[in-house]
PDB file of C-alpha atoms in Angstrom:
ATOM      1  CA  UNK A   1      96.336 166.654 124.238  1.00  0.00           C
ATOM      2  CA  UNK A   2      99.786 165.940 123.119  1.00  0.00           C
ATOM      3  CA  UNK A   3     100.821 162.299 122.162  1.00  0.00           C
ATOM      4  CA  UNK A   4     104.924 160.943 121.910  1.00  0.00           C
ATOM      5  CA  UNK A   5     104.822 157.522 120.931  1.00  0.00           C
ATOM      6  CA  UNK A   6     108.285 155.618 121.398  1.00  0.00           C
ATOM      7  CA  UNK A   7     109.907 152.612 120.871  1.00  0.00           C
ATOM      8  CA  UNK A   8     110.141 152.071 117.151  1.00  0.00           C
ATOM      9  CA  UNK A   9     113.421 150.418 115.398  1.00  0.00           C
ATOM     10  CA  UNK A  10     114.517 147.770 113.797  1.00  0.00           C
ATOM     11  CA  UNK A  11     113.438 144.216 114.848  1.00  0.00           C
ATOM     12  CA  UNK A  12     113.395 140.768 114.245  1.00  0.00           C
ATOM     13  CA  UNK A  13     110.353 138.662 112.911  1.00  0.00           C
ATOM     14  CA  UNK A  14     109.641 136.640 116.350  1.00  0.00           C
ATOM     15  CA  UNK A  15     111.341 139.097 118.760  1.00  0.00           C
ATOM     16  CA  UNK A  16     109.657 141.042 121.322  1.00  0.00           C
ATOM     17  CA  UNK A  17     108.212 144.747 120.303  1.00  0.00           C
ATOM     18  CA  UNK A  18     106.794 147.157 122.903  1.00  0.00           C
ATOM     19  CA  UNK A  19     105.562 150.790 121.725  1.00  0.00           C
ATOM     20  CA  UNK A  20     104.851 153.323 124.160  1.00  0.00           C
ATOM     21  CA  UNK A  21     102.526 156.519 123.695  1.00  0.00           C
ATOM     22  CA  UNK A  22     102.997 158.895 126.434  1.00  0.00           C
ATOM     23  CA  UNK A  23     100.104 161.281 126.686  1.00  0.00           C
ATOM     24  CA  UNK A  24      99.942 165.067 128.273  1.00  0.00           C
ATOM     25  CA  UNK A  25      96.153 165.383 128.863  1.00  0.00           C
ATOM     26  CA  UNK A  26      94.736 166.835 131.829  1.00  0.00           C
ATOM     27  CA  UNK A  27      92.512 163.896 132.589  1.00  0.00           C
ATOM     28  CA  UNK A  28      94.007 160.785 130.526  1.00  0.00           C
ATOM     29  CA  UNK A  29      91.716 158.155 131.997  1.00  0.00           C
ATOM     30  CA  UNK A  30      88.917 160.018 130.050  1.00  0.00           C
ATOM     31  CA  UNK A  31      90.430 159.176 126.525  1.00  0.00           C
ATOM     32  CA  UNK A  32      89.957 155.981 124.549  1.00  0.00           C
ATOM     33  CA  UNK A  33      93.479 155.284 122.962  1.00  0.00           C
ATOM     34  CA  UNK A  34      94.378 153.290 119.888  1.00  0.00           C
ATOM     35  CA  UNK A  35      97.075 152.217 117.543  1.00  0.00           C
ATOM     36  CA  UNK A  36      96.666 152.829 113.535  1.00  0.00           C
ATOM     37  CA  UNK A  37      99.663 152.014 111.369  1.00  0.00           C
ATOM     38  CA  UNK A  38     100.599 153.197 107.682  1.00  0.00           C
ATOM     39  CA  UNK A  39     102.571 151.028 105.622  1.00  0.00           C
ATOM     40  CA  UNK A  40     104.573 152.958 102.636  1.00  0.00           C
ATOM     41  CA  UNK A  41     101.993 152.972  99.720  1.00  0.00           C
ATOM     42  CA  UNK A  42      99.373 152.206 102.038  1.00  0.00           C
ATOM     43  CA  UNK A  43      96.510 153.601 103.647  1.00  0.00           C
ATOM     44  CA  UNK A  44      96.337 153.873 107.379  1.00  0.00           C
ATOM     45  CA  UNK A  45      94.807 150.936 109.284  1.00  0.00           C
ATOM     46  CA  UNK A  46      93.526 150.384 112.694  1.00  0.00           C
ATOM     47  CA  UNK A  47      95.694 148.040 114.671  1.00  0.00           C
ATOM     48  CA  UNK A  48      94.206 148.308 118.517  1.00  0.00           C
ATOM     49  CA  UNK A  49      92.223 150.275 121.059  1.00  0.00           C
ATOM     50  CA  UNK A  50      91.650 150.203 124.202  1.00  0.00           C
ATOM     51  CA  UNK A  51      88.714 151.883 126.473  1.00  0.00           C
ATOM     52  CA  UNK A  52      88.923 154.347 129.373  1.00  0.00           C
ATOM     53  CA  UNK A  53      89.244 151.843 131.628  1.00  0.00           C
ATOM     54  CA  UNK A  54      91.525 149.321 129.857  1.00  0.00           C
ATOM     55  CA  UNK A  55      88.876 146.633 130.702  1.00  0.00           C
ATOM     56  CA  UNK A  56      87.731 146.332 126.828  1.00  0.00           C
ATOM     57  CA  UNK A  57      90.007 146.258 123.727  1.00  0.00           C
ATOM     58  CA  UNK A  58      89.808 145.563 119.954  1.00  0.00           C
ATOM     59  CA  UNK A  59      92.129 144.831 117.378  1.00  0.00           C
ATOM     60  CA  UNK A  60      92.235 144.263 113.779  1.00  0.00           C
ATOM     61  CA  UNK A  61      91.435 140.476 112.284  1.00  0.00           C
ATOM     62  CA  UNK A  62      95.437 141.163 110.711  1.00  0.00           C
ATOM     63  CA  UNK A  63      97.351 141.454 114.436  1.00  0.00           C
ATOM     64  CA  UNK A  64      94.487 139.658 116.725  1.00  0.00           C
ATOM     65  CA  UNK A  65      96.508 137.162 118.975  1.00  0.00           C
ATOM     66  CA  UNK A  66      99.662 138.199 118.349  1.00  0.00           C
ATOM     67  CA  UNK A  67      99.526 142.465 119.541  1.00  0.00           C
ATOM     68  CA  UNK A  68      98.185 143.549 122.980  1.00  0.00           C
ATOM     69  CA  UNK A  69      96.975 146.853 123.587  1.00  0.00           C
ATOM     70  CA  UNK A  70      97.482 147.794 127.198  1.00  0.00           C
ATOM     71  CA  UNK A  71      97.284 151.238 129.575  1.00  0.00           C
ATOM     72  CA  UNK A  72      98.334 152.645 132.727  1.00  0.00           C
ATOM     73  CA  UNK A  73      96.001 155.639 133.882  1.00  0.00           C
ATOM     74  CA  UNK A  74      98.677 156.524 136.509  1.00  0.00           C
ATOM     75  CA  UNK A  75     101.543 156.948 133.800  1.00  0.00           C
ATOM     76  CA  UNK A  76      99.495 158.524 130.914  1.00  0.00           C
ATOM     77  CA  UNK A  77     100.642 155.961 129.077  1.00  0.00           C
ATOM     78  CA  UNK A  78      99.320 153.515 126.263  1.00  0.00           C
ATOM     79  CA  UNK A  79     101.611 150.412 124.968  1.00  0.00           C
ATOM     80  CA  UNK A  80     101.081 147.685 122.140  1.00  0.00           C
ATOM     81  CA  UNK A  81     103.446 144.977 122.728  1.00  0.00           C
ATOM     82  CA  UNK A  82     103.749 141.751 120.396  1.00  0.00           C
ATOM     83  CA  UNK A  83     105.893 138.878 120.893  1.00  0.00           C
ATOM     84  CA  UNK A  84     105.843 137.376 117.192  1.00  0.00           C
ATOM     85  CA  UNK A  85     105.638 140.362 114.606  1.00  0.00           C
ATOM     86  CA  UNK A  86     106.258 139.578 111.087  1.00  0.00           C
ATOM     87  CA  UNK A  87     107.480 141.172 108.312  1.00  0.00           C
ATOM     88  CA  UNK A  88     104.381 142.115 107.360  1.00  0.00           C
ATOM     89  CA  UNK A  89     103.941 144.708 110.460  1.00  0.00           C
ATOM     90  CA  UNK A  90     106.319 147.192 109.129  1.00  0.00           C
ATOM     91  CA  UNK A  91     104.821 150.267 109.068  1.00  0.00           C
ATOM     92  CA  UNK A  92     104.919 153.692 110.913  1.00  0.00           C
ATOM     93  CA  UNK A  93     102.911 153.406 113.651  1.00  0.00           C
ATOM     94  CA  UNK A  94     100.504 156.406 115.361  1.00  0.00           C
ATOM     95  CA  UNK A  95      98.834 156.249 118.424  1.00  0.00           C
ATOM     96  CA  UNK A  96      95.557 158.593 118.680  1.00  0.00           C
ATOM     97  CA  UNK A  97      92.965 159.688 121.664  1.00  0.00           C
ATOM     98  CA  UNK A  98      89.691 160.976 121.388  1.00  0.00           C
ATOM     99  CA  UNK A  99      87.411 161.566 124.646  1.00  0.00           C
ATOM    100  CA  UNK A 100      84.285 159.872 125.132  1.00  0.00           C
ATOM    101  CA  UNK A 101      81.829 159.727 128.600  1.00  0.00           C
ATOM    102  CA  UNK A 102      81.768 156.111 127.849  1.00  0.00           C
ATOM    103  CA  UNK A 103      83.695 154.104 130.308  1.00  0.00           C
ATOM    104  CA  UNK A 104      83.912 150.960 128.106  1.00  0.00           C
ATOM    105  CA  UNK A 105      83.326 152.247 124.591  1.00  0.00           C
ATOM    106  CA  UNK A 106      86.484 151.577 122.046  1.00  0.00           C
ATOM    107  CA  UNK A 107      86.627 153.573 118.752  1.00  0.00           C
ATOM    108  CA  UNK A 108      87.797 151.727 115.076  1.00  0.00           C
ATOM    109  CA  UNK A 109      87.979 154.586 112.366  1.00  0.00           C
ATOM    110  CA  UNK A 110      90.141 156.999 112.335  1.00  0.00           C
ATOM    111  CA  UNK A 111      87.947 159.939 111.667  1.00  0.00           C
ATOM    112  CA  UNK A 112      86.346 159.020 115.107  1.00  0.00           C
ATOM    113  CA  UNK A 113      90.013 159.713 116.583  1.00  0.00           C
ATOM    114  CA  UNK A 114      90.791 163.704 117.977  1.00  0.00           C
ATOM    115  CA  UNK A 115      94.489 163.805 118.695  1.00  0.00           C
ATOM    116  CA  UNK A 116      97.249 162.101 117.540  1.00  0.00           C
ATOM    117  CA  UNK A 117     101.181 161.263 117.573  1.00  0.00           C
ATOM    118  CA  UNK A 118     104.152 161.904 115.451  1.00  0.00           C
ATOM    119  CA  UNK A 119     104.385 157.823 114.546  1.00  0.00           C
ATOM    120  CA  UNK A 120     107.537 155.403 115.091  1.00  0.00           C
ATOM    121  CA  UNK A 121     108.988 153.597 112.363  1.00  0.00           C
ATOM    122  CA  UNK A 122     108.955 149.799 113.256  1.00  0.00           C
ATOM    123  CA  UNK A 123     111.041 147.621 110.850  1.00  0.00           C
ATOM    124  CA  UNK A 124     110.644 144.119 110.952  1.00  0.00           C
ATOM    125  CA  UNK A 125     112.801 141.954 109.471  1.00  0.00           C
ATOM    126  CA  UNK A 126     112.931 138.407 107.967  1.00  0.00           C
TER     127      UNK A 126
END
């Protein structure tokens, strides 16, 4: 499984930020996905996942209501999108797979996580 995540840059605190992780896996519907991010002198942290079938998701306490963690099984894709980022959100963010029978199971360390991304920078500023 190969993961390209896209959509990094530089952003303002309050405008609209979408990542996209495109994924080239045989069967992508049978791979939870998730964002982690890294800040610079940081470790890496989850942000979001989101089951097989995109009916169940989790995010961390630090992004809840303000990141959404979305897929489409037709486009092998996986997006976070947030309307009001802050500052605070700048990191390099990865997006990572792992496969799992489970249709509504969601993952939260990253050990637990099989494949992942090269990471976009997101910059937010003030």
């Amino acid at each position: 499984v190969q993961l390209q995540a896209s959509g990094g840059g530089l952003v303002q605190a309050g405008a609209s930020l979408r990542l996209s992780c495109a994924a080239s896996a045989p069967s992508f519907s049978n791979y939870v996905m998730a964002w982690f991010r890294q800040a610079p002198g940081k470790e890496r942290e989850f942000v979001g996942a989101v089951s097989r079938s995109g009916g169940a998701t989790g995010y961390a306490d630090s992004v809840k209501g303000r990141f959404t963690i979305s897929r489409d099984n037709a486009k092998n894709t996986v997006y976070l999108q947030s309307d009001s980022p802050k500052p605070e959100d700048t990191a390099n963010y990865y997006c990572a797979a792992v496969g799992t029978t489970a249709w509504s199971r969601i993952f939260w360390n990253p050990g637990e996580y099989s494949y992942w991304g090269q990471g976009t920078l997101v910059t937010v500023s003030s």
